[in-house]
Short mmCIF file of C-alpha atoms in Angstrom, two decimals:
data_model
loop_
_atom_site.label_atom_id
_atom_site.label_comp_id
_atom_site.label_asym_id
_atom_site.label_seq_id
_atom_site.Cartn_x
_atom_site.Cartn_y
_atom_site.Cartn_z
CA MET S 18 152.66 -18.65 -41.93
CA THR S 19 151.13 -21.81 -43.50
CA VAL S 20 147.61 -22.40 -42.15
CA HIS S 21 146.78 -26.07 -41.44
CA SER S 22 143.54 -27.93 -40.98
CA SER S 23 142.24 -28.36 -37.45
CA GLU S 24 141.09 -31.90 -38.22
CA HIS S 25 143.67 -33.38 -36.02
CA ASP S 26 143.98 -30.48 -33.58
CA LEU S 27 143.62 -31.42 -29.95
CA LEU S 28 141.87 -28.21 -28.93
CA ALA S 29 139.25 -28.73 -31.65
CA GLN S 30 138.66 -32.23 -30.57
CA LEU S 31 138.16 -31.23 -26.94
CA ARG S 32 135.93 -28.38 -27.82
CA ARG S 33 133.58 -30.43 -30.14
CA ARG S 34 133.50 -33.17 -27.34
CA ALA S 35 132.35 -30.49 -24.92
CA GLY S 36 129.59 -29.39 -27.37
CA LEU S 37 130.89 -25.92 -27.67
CA THR S 38 131.34 -23.63 -30.53
CA GLN S 39 134.53 -21.48 -30.85
CA GLU S 40 132.45 -18.41 -29.82
CA GLU S 41 131.14 -20.18 -26.81
CA LEU S 42 134.55 -21.44 -25.72
CA ALA S 43 136.03 -17.97 -26.16
CA GLU S 44 133.37 -16.45 -23.95
CA ARG S 45 134.07 -19.04 -21.20
CA ALA S 46 137.74 -18.47 -21.37
CA GLY S 47 137.62 -14.66 -21.64
CA LEU S 48 139.39 -14.71 -24.88
CA ALA S 49 138.77 -13.41 -28.42
CA VAL S 50 137.17 -15.77 -30.77
CA ARG S 51 140.02 -15.42 -33.13
CA SER S 52 142.46 -16.58 -30.52
CA VAL S 53 140.61 -19.97 -30.30
CA SER S 54 140.34 -20.17 -34.07
CA ASN S 55 144.05 -19.31 -34.67
CA ILE S 56 145.25 -22.05 -32.22
CA GLU S 57 143.00 -24.65 -33.82
CA ARG S 58 144.22 -23.78 -37.36
CA SER S 59 147.85 -23.38 -36.41
CA ALA S 60 147.61 -19.78 -37.63
CA VAL S 61 149.33 -18.25 -34.69
CA GLY S 62 152.77 -18.42 -33.12
CA ARG S 63 153.31 -20.66 -30.08
CA PRO S 64 150.27 -20.14 -27.80
CA ARG S 65 150.85 -18.58 -24.58
CA VAL S 66 150.72 -20.93 -21.47
CA SER S 67 148.23 -18.58 -19.85
CA THR S 68 146.00 -18.60 -22.96
CA LEU S 69 146.00 -22.47 -22.97
CA ARG S 70 145.18 -22.60 -19.15
CA ALA S 71 142.36 -20.19 -19.66
CA ILE S 72 141.00 -22.39 -22.50
CA GLY S 73 141.45 -25.44 -20.30
CA ALA S 74 139.42 -23.72 -17.58
CA GLY S 75 136.77 -22.71 -20.10
CA LEU S 76 136.48 -26.35 -21.10
CA GLY S 77 136.32 -27.51 -17.52
CA LEU S 78 139.42 -29.77 -17.86
CA ASP S 79 141.14 -31.33 -14.92
CA ASP S 80 144.96 -30.84 -14.23
CA ALA S 81 145.77 -33.95 -16.31
CA ARG S 82 143.84 -32.89 -19.35
CA VAL S 83 145.27 -29.29 -19.13
CA GLY S 84 148.81 -30.92 -18.93
CA GLU S 85 147.98 -32.85 -22.16
CA LEU S 86 146.85 -29.59 -23.87
CA LEU S 87 150.14 -27.81 -22.86
CA ASP S 88 152.22 -30.95 -23.87
CA PHE S 89 150.50 -31.19 -27.31
CA TYR S 90 151.35 -27.55 -28.25
CA ARG S 91 154.78 -27.75 -26.81
CA ARG S 92 155.40 -30.77 -29.06
CA ARG S 93 153.68 -29.27 -32.07
CA TRP S 94 155.83 -26.09 -31.95
CA ALA S 95 159.04 -27.95 -31.35
CA GLN S 96 158.48 -29.63 -34.67
CA PRO S 97 159.49 -28.16 -38.14
CA ALA S 98 156.63 -26.37 -39.77
CA PRO S 99 155.87 -29.11 -42.37
CA GLU S 100 155.54 -31.67 -39.52
CA ARG S 101 152.94 -29.59 -37.66
CA ALA S 102 150.14 -30.41 -40.16
CA ARG S 103 150.60 -34.11 -39.48
CA ALA S 104 150.77 -33.85 -35.71
CA GLU S 105 148.44 -36.06 -33.96
CA PRO S 106 147.06 -35.48 -30.39
CA ALA S 107 149.62 -36.47 -27.87
CA VAL S 108 149.28 -39.53 -25.61
CA ARG S 109 147.90 -38.58 -22.24
CA VAL S 110 150.63 -37.32 -19.87
CA PRO S 111 150.65 -37.68 -16.19
CA ALA S 112 149.08 -34.75 -14.12
CA PRO S 113 151.41 -31.81 -13.36
CA GLU S 114 153.29 -31.78 -10.10
CA PRO S 115 151.23 -30.51 -7.12
CA LEU S 116 151.05 -26.76 -6.98
CA GLY S 117 152.94 -24.78 -4.46
CA PRO S 118 156.69 -24.60 -3.57
CA ALA S 119 158.09 -28.03 -3.79
CA GLY S 120 154.66 -29.36 -3.86
CA ALA S 121 153.95 -28.16 -0.39
CA ALA S 122 150.39 -27.35 0.60
CA PRO S 123 150.00 -23.68 1.58
CA THR S 124 149.57 -22.96 5.22
CA GLN S 125 148.66 -19.18 5.48
CA LEU S 126 146.35 -18.91 8.50
CA PRO S 127 147.45 -16.35 11.08
CA SER S 128 147.60 -17.73 14.63
CA PRO S 129 144.40 -17.47 16.74
CA PRO S 130 144.50 -15.70 20.09
CA SER S 131 145.93 -18.13 22.67
CA THR S 132 143.32 -16.92 25.14
CA PHE S 133 140.43 -17.61 22.78
CA SER S 134 137.33 -18.72 24.81
CA GLY S 135 133.66 -19.22 24.65
CA ARG S 136 131.83 -19.40 21.27
CA SER S 137 130.94 -23.03 21.67
CA GLU S 138 127.66 -22.49 19.79
CA GLU S 139 129.32 -20.69 16.88
CA LEU S 140 132.07 -23.38 16.76
CA SER S 141 129.35 -26.08 16.75
CA ALA S 142 127.44 -24.38 14.01
CA LEU S 143 130.56 -24.22 11.80
CA ASP S 144 131.06 -28.05 12.25
CA THR S 145 127.51 -28.73 11.53
CA VAL S 146 127.20 -26.64 8.24
CA LEU S 147 130.53 -27.79 6.96
CA THR S 148 130.77 -31.49 7.95
CA GLY S 149 127.21 -32.38 8.79
CA PRO S 150 124.79 -34.69 6.88
CA GLY S 151 124.34 -33.73 3.19
CA GLY S 152 128.08 -33.35 2.63
CA GLY S 153 128.54 -29.84 4.09
CA HIS S 154 128.51 -26.59 2.21
CA ARG S 155 131.20 -25.03 0.00
CA CYS S 156 130.78 -21.56 1.58
CA VAL S 157 129.94 -20.33 5.03
CA VAL S 158 129.50 -16.66 5.98
CA LEU S 159 130.33 -15.49 9.52
CA ASP S 160 128.82 -12.05 10.04
CA GLY S 161 128.64 -9.70 13.01
CA PRO S 162 129.42 -6.18 14.16
CA ALA S 163 132.75 -4.60 14.57
CA GLY S 164 134.88 -5.81 17.40
CA VAL S 165 132.72 -8.98 17.96
CA GLY S 166 135.68 -11.35 17.18
CA LYS S 167 134.75 -12.88 13.75
CA THR S 168 138.44 -13.27 12.77
CA ALA S 169 139.34 -14.90 16.09
CA LEU S 170 136.53 -17.30 15.81
CA VAL S 171 137.22 -18.47 12.22
CA LEU S 172 140.91 -18.89 12.96
CA ALA S 173 140.27 -20.81 16.21
CA TRP S 174 137.95 -23.13 14.17
CA ALA S 175 140.23 -23.50 11.17
CA HIS S 176 143.32 -24.44 13.28
CA ALA S 177 141.25 -26.92 15.24
CA ARG S 178 140.11 -28.54 11.97
CA HIS S 179 143.48 -28.37 10.31
CA ASP S 180 143.42 -32.11 9.40
CA ALA S 181 140.21 -31.78 7.51
CA PHE S 182 141.97 -29.61 4.87
CA PRO S 183 145.16 -31.70 3.89
CA ASP S 184 145.72 -29.67 0.66
CA GLY S 185 146.28 -26.41 2.50
CA GLN S 186 144.68 -23.32 4.02
CA LEU S 187 144.62 -20.04 2.17
CA TYR S 188 144.01 -16.66 3.96
CA ALA S 189 143.22 -13.38 2.29
CA ASP S 190 142.40 -9.98 3.96
CA LEU S 191 139.77 -8.41 1.80
CA ARG S 192 139.99 -5.10 3.71
CA GLY S 193 136.31 -4.41 3.39
CA SER S 194 136.12 -2.19 6.47
CA THR S 195 139.01 0.10 5.17
CA GLY S 196 137.01 1.64 2.32
CA ARG S 197 139.81 0.49 -0.04
CA PRO S 198 139.05 -3.23 -0.73
CA PRO S 199 140.94 -5.01 -3.48
CA SER S 200 139.00 -6.12 -6.54
CA ALA S 201 137.92 -9.66 -7.06
CA GLU S 202 140.29 -9.81 -10.13
CA ASP S 203 143.33 -8.80 -7.95
CA LEU S 204 142.22 -11.34 -5.28
CA ALA S 205 142.01 -14.20 -7.80
CA ARG S 206 145.51 -13.42 -8.97
CA GLN S 207 146.68 -13.50 -5.38
CA LEU S 208 145.05 -16.84 -4.69
CA LEU S 209 146.40 -18.34 -7.86
CA THR S 210 149.86 -17.20 -7.00
CA ASP S 211 149.51 -18.53 -3.46
CA LEU S 212 148.54 -21.92 -5.10
CA GLY S 213 151.82 -21.91 -7.11
CA ILE S 214 150.71 -20.64 -10.49
CA PRO S 215 153.46 -18.45 -11.89
CA ASP S 216 152.51 -14.86 -12.59
CA ALA S 217 153.13 -15.42 -16.32
CA ASP S 218 150.56 -18.15 -16.37
CA VAL S 219 147.83 -16.14 -14.65
CA PRO S 220 145.22 -15.06 -17.37
CA SER S 221 144.76 -11.34 -17.92
CA SER S 222 141.01 -11.78 -18.33
CA SER S 223 139.11 -11.72 -15.05
CA VAL S 224 136.70 -14.43 -16.28
CA ALA S 225 139.58 -16.69 -17.27
CA ARG S 226 141.22 -16.10 -13.74
CA THR S 227 138.05 -17.16 -12.06
CA ALA S 228 137.68 -20.27 -14.21
CA LEU S 229 141.37 -21.12 -13.68
CA LEU S 230 140.94 -20.71 -9.88
CA ARG S 231 138.05 -22.97 -9.78
CA GLN S 232 139.88 -25.55 -11.90
CA VAL S 233 142.98 -25.43 -9.61
CA LEU S 234 140.73 -25.84 -6.47
CA ALA S 235 138.46 -28.46 -7.86
CA ALA S 236 140.61 -31.49 -7.14
CA ARG S 237 141.87 -30.24 -3.80
CA ARG S 238 140.57 -30.21 -0.20
CA VAL S 239 141.60 -26.69 0.60
CA LEU S 240 140.17 -24.19 3.15
CA VAL S 241 140.02 -20.65 1.89
CA VAL S 242 139.36 -17.93 4.56
CA LEU S 243 138.33 -14.64 3.13
CA ASP S 244 138.44 -12.09 5.95
CA ASP S 245 136.72 -8.71 6.23
CA ALA S 246 134.81 -9.03 3.03
CA ALA S 247 133.21 -5.88 1.63
CA SER S 248 130.36 -7.33 -0.45
CA ALA S 249 129.04 -10.38 -2.14
CA GLN S 250 130.31 -9.10 -5.43
CA GLN S 251 133.89 -9.13 -4.09
CA VAL S 252 133.63 -12.70 -2.85
CA ARG S 253 131.56 -14.50 -5.52
CA PRO S 254 134.26 -14.81 -8.17
CA LEU S 255 136.46 -16.44 -5.59
CA LEU S 256 134.09 -19.24 -4.59
CA PRO S 257 135.10 -22.77 -5.69
CA GLY S 258 133.00 -24.90 -7.90
CA PRO S 259 131.93 -28.53 -7.13
CA GLY S 260 134.50 -30.37 -5.04
CA ALA S 261 135.90 -30.65 -1.58
CA CYS S 262 137.11 -27.06 -1.16
CA THR S 263 135.54 -24.88 1.52
CA THR S 264 135.38 -21.20 1.86
CA VAL S 265 134.71 -19.29 5.07
CA VAL S 266 133.89 -15.61 4.75
CA ALA S 267 134.01 -13.22 7.65
CA SER S 268 132.24 -9.88 7.16
CA ARG S 269 130.70 -6.95 9.08
CA HIS S 270 127.87 -7.20 6.43
CA GLN S 271 125.24 -9.93 6.18
CA LEU S 272 126.15 -10.68 2.55
CA ARG S 273 122.64 -12.10 1.90
CA GLY S 274 123.30 -12.36 -1.76
CA LEU S 275 125.79 -15.25 -1.09
CA SER S 276 123.07 -17.19 0.68
CA ILE S 277 120.44 -16.33 -1.99
CA ARG S 278 122.53 -17.06 -5.13
CA ASP S 279 125.38 -19.15 -3.98
CA GLU S 280 123.74 -21.29 -1.32
CA ALA S 281 126.21 -20.13 1.36
CA ARG S 282 125.26 -20.92 4.86
CA HIS S 283 125.09 -18.17 7.55
CA VAL S 284 126.52 -18.31 11.02
CA GLY S 285 125.83 -15.06 13.09
CA VAL S 286 128.44 -13.79 15.57
CA PRO S 287 126.60 -11.87 18.40
CA PRO S 288 128.26 -10.19 21.40
CA MET S 289 129.47 -12.55 23.93
CA PRO S 290 127.16 -13.49 26.89
CA GLU S 291 128.16 -12.28 30.24
CA GLY S 292 129.42 -15.58 31.56
CA ALA S 293 131.85 -16.04 28.54
CA ALA S 294 132.88 -12.42 28.78
CA ALA S 295 133.64 -12.88 32.54
CA ARG S 296 135.80 -16.01 31.83
CA LEU S 297 137.80 -14.12 29.22
CA VAL S 298 138.44 -11.28 31.56
CA ARG S 299 139.61 -13.61 34.29
CA THR S 300 141.95 -15.29 31.88
CA LEU S 301 143.45 -11.94 30.71
CA LEU S 302 143.86 -10.46 34.15
CA GLY S 303 144.98 -13.39 36.28
CA ASP S 304 144.18 -14.27 39.82
CA GLU S 305 146.66 -11.88 41.57
CA ARG S 306 145.43 -8.81 39.82
CA LEU S 307 141.82 -9.76 40.37
CA ARG S 308 142.42 -10.27 44.18
CA ALA S 309 143.89 -6.66 44.24
CA ALA S 310 140.81 -5.34 42.28
CA PRO S 311 137.88 -7.67 43.24
CA GLY S 312 135.32 -5.65 41.26
CA ALA S 313 137.23 -5.67 38.00
CA VAL S 314 135.49 -8.55 36.29
CA ASP S 315 131.87 -7.24 36.74
CA ALA S 316 132.94 -3.65 35.99
CA ILE S 317 134.69 -4.58 32.72
CA VAL S 318 131.98 -6.90 31.57
CA GLN S 319 129.23 -4.34 32.17
CA ARG S 320 131.21 -1.69 30.34
CA CYS S 321 132.10 -3.76 27.14
CA SER S 322 128.90 -4.79 25.79
CA GLY S 323 130.21 -8.34 25.14
CA LEU S 324 132.67 -7.22 22.43
CA PRO S 325 135.95 -9.23 22.71
CA LEU S 326 137.88 -6.20 21.24
CA ALA S 327 136.57 -3.91 24.02
CA LEU S 328 137.23 -6.60 26.58
CA ARG S 329 140.86 -7.04 25.51
CA ILE S 330 141.59 -3.26 25.38
CA ALA S 331 140.12 -2.78 28.84
CA CYS S 332 142.16 -5.76 30.31
CA ASP S 333 145.39 -4.56 28.52
CA HIS S 334 144.93 -1.18 30.24
CA LEU S 335 145.01 -2.79 33.61
CA VAL S 336 147.62 -5.39 32.88
CA ARG S 337 150.10 -2.61 32.04
CA ARG S 338 149.85 -1.32 35.62
CA THR S 339 151.43 -2.99 38.60
CA THR S 340 149.23 -5.23 40.70
CA ALA S 341 149.18 -2.67 43.48
CA GLN S 342 147.96 0.02 40.97
CA ALA S 343 145.09 -2.07 39.70
CA PRO S 344 142.23 -0.61 41.92
CA GLU S 345 143.24 2.95 41.03
CA ALA S 346 143.64 2.14 37.30
CA LEU S 347 140.26 0.46 37.24
CA ALA S 348 138.60 3.50 38.95
CA ALA S 349 140.30 5.87 36.48
CA TRP S 350 139.20 3.77 33.57
CA LEU S 351 135.62 3.70 34.74
CA ALA S 352 135.70 7.54 35.17
CA GLU S 353 136.63 8.27 31.60
CA PRO S 354 134.48 11.40 30.69
CA ALA S 355 133.43 9.82 27.35
CA PRO S 356 132.86 6.10 27.45
CA LEU S 357 134.52 5.44 24.12
CA ASP S 358 137.70 7.30 25.26
CA ALA S 359 138.39 4.26 27.54
CA PHE S 360 138.83 2.18 24.43
CA ARG S 361 141.52 4.12 22.61
CA THR S 362 144.78 2.66 21.53
CA ALA S 363 147.11 5.46 20.46
CA ASP S 364 149.51 3.38 18.38
CA ASP S 365 147.20 1.07 16.54
CA ALA S 366 143.99 2.02 14.92
CA GLU S 367 142.94 -1.59 14.56
CA CYS S 368 142.75 -1.77 18.35
CA ASP S 369 140.66 1.35 18.84
CA LEU S 370 136.96 0.78 19.21
CA ARG S 371 135.83 4.19 18.06
CA GLU S 372 137.91 3.66 14.82
CA ALA S 373 136.25 0.20 14.42
CA PHE S 374 132.81 1.71 14.59
CA THR S 375 133.81 4.61 12.38
CA ALA S 376 134.86 2.29 9.66
CA SER S 377 131.54 0.66 9.52
CA TYR S 378 129.73 3.90 9.76
CA ARG S 379 131.62 5.42 6.82
CA GLN S 380 130.33 2.71 4.42
CA LEU S 381 126.62 3.75 4.99
CA SER S 382 124.86 5.86 2.50
CA ASP S 383 124.44 9.47 3.49
CA GLU S 384 120.74 8.93 4.25
CA ALA S 385 121.38 5.93 6.54
CA ALA S 386 124.24 7.58 8.37
CA ARG S 387 122.03 10.62 9.11
CA TYR S 388 119.34 8.41 10.59
CA PHE S 389 121.77 6.17 12.46
CA ARG S 390 123.09 9.25 14.29
CA LEU S 391 119.50 10.04 15.39
CA LEU S 392 119.34 6.73 17.21
CA GLY S 393 121.61 8.27 19.84
CA VAL S 394 119.03 10.89 20.64
CA PRO S 395 116.65 9.10 22.95
CA PRO S 396 117.73 7.12 26.00
CA ARG S 397 119.14 3.68 25.06
CA THR S 398 116.25 1.32 24.87
CA ARG S 399 114.71 -1.26 22.54
CA LEU S 400 112.66 0.50 19.98
CA SER S 401 109.67 -0.74 18.01
CA ARG S 402 109.49 -0.08 14.30
CA ASP S 403 106.83 2.48 14.89
CA ALA S 404 108.97 4.32 17.44
CA VAL S 405 111.95 4.47 15.05
CA ALA S 406 109.60 5.89 12.37
CA ALA S 407 108.51 8.62 14.86
CA LEU S 408 112.06 9.40 15.85
CA TRP S 409 113.03 9.76 12.18
CA ASP S 410 109.81 11.42 11.04
CA LEU S 411 109.60 9.01 8.16
CA PRO S 412 106.89 6.82 6.53
CA LEU S 413 107.18 3.16 7.60
CA ARG S 414 108.17 2.08 4.15
CA THR S 415 111.20 4.39 4.17
CA THR S 416 112.03 3.53 7.77
CA ASP S 417 112.13 -0.23 6.75
CA THR S 418 114.58 0.51 3.98
CA ILE S 419 117.07 2.42 6.17
CA LEU S 420 116.66 -0.07 9.05
CA ALA S 421 117.45 -2.90 6.51
CA GLU S 422 120.76 -1.10 5.43
CA LEU S 423 121.71 -0.62 9.13
CA ALA S 424 120.98 -4.16 10.00
CA SER S 425 122.89 -5.44 7.08
CA ALA S 426 126.04 -3.45 8.36
CA HIS S 427 125.31 -4.64 11.94
CA LEU S 428 124.89 -1.04 13.04
CA ILE S 429 121.56 -2.06 14.65
CA GLU S 430 120.30 -5.24 15.70
CA GLU S 431 116.76 -6.93 15.58
CA PRO S 432 116.64 -9.27 18.63
CA SER S 433 112.97 -9.89 18.01
CA PRO S 434 110.80 -9.21 14.93
CA GLY S 435 110.02 -5.47 14.63
CA ARG S 436 112.16 -4.54 17.72
CA TYR S 437 115.53 -2.78 17.33
CA GLU S 438 118.33 -1.82 19.62
CA LEU S 439 121.96 -0.70 19.74
CA HIS S 440 124.24 -2.10 22.40
CA ALA S 441 125.54 0.47 24.81
CA LEU S 442 128.93 1.29 23.17
CA LEU S 443 127.41 1.46 19.68
CA TRP S 444 124.70 3.85 21.14
CA GLU S 445 127.23 5.99 22.63
CA PHE S 446 129.03 6.14 19.23
CA ALA S 447 125.72 7.21 17.67
CA ARG S 448 125.17 9.87 20.27
CA GLU S 449 128.60 11.46 20.08
CA THR S 450 128.62 11.36 16.27
CA GLY S 451 125.25 13.02 16.13
CA ILE S 452 126.41 15.75 18.53
CA ASP S 453 129.32 16.46 16.26
CA HIS S 454 127.34 16.45 13.00
CA ASP S 455 123.72 17.44 13.57
CA PRO S 456 122.39 20.94 14.54
CA GLU S 457 120.56 20.88 17.92
CA PRO S 458 117.17 21.77 16.42
CA ILE S 459 117.23 18.64 14.38
CA ARG S 460 118.05 16.46 17.50
CA ARG S 461 115.38 18.23 19.50
CA ALA S 462 112.77 17.54 16.83
CA ALA S 463 113.72 13.85 16.68
CA LEU S 464 113.45 13.60 20.48
CA ARG S 465 110.02 15.40 20.39
CA GLY S 466 108.79 13.01 17.72
CA ILE S 467 109.59 9.90 19.77
CA LEU S 468 108.25 11.31 23.08
CA GLU S 469 104.96 12.22 21.40
CA HIS S 470 104.84 8.59 20.03
CA TRP S 471 105.41 7.16 23.53
CA ALA S 472 102.84 9.54 25.10
CA THR S 473 100.18 8.53 22.50
CA ARG S 474 100.90 4.90 22.96
CA SER S 475 100.68 5.27 26.80
CA ALA S 476 97.46 7.11 26.55
CA ARG S 477 95.92 4.32 24.50
CA GLY S 478 96.88 1.85 27.30
#
């Protein structure tokens, strides 16, 4: 093949204008240096569309300029070889058609629960961080324990703010609680496909995919919901660059790295307060059934620790009985020999509270899992940092490290500085898991350690 000068090559001109060497552009685009060089020198067959899109992303081009780049090389390689050397940069062409089927904006959000209630503070916090003074934030993290209703919250908010995102709403389940989360590379491909990019045009390089995703989102006001995120590393390559696009991440983990490195805002999702939980129970059960079982609301609220998943499982158990059976069904439910057995759903593991806790527990390090189980040894109460160290028989520094891991996974809460607790259902999970895994001498030693700590503290007055 005849090699021509790059003097009039559009890519060379764009690269120089951006102040980049071929090596720097290749690194940004996730390509080999020779790929950039060969295109500029016409020393390659017709460049692949995916390669040109990756280069456009590396250059930070908008859709119109990428369209110009594609059009230039389509025209160049449609000419006879002698004409290619004289090819001049093409006149600017209009921007490509909007992405998506027939130009339609993607609308992928699942429906929120029709009985969603409460969460006024969290909804207000979402409004403030996304639309408040200062222009809002490109990323917000909703984090909280298993079963607390993070997905329902973000979907309720996103549907209510539908008009704020006229270019579409994307939804991806990152499966962080399953132990088999997809890679950021696979997720980037999924989002690009959802935005209308043909598979053949999705770059093979993960760096180029990320760059292309940011380019596609840059000029659009899109909401991206990333549900059940496993880690900051899984999310970071999917975050948009500057522009009007917004990402809301829901996770069982605090994902502090996104706040530290990516300026994400944090909205914590705690268990529901008793009043909001009672209103949800009344909505789910209805007046007639509540008249038949007048103590149902208080009994269910007290048993469910403010977890919407637990509340919905309990109410579903009663709704499936006739109204006349409601009192007996409630009494039987309250008399379950193991408290977590009352929250089983035989045909759906995603609606089984014990399974939800287990999914979070399995992601702990072996050391953190061991000491989490010991939190179920003493009676449920709020523990000081020193009391936890005594229970675990560990130095304070090591105790702090393990507490940080448990807090990040929302398997322990710190309601006030240096004070830790588990809600009742999570404490029961720690207790039963410890009984199943830990020899009795280990559990007795842990109990002895914390009792001695309490006795010493009491003697000191």
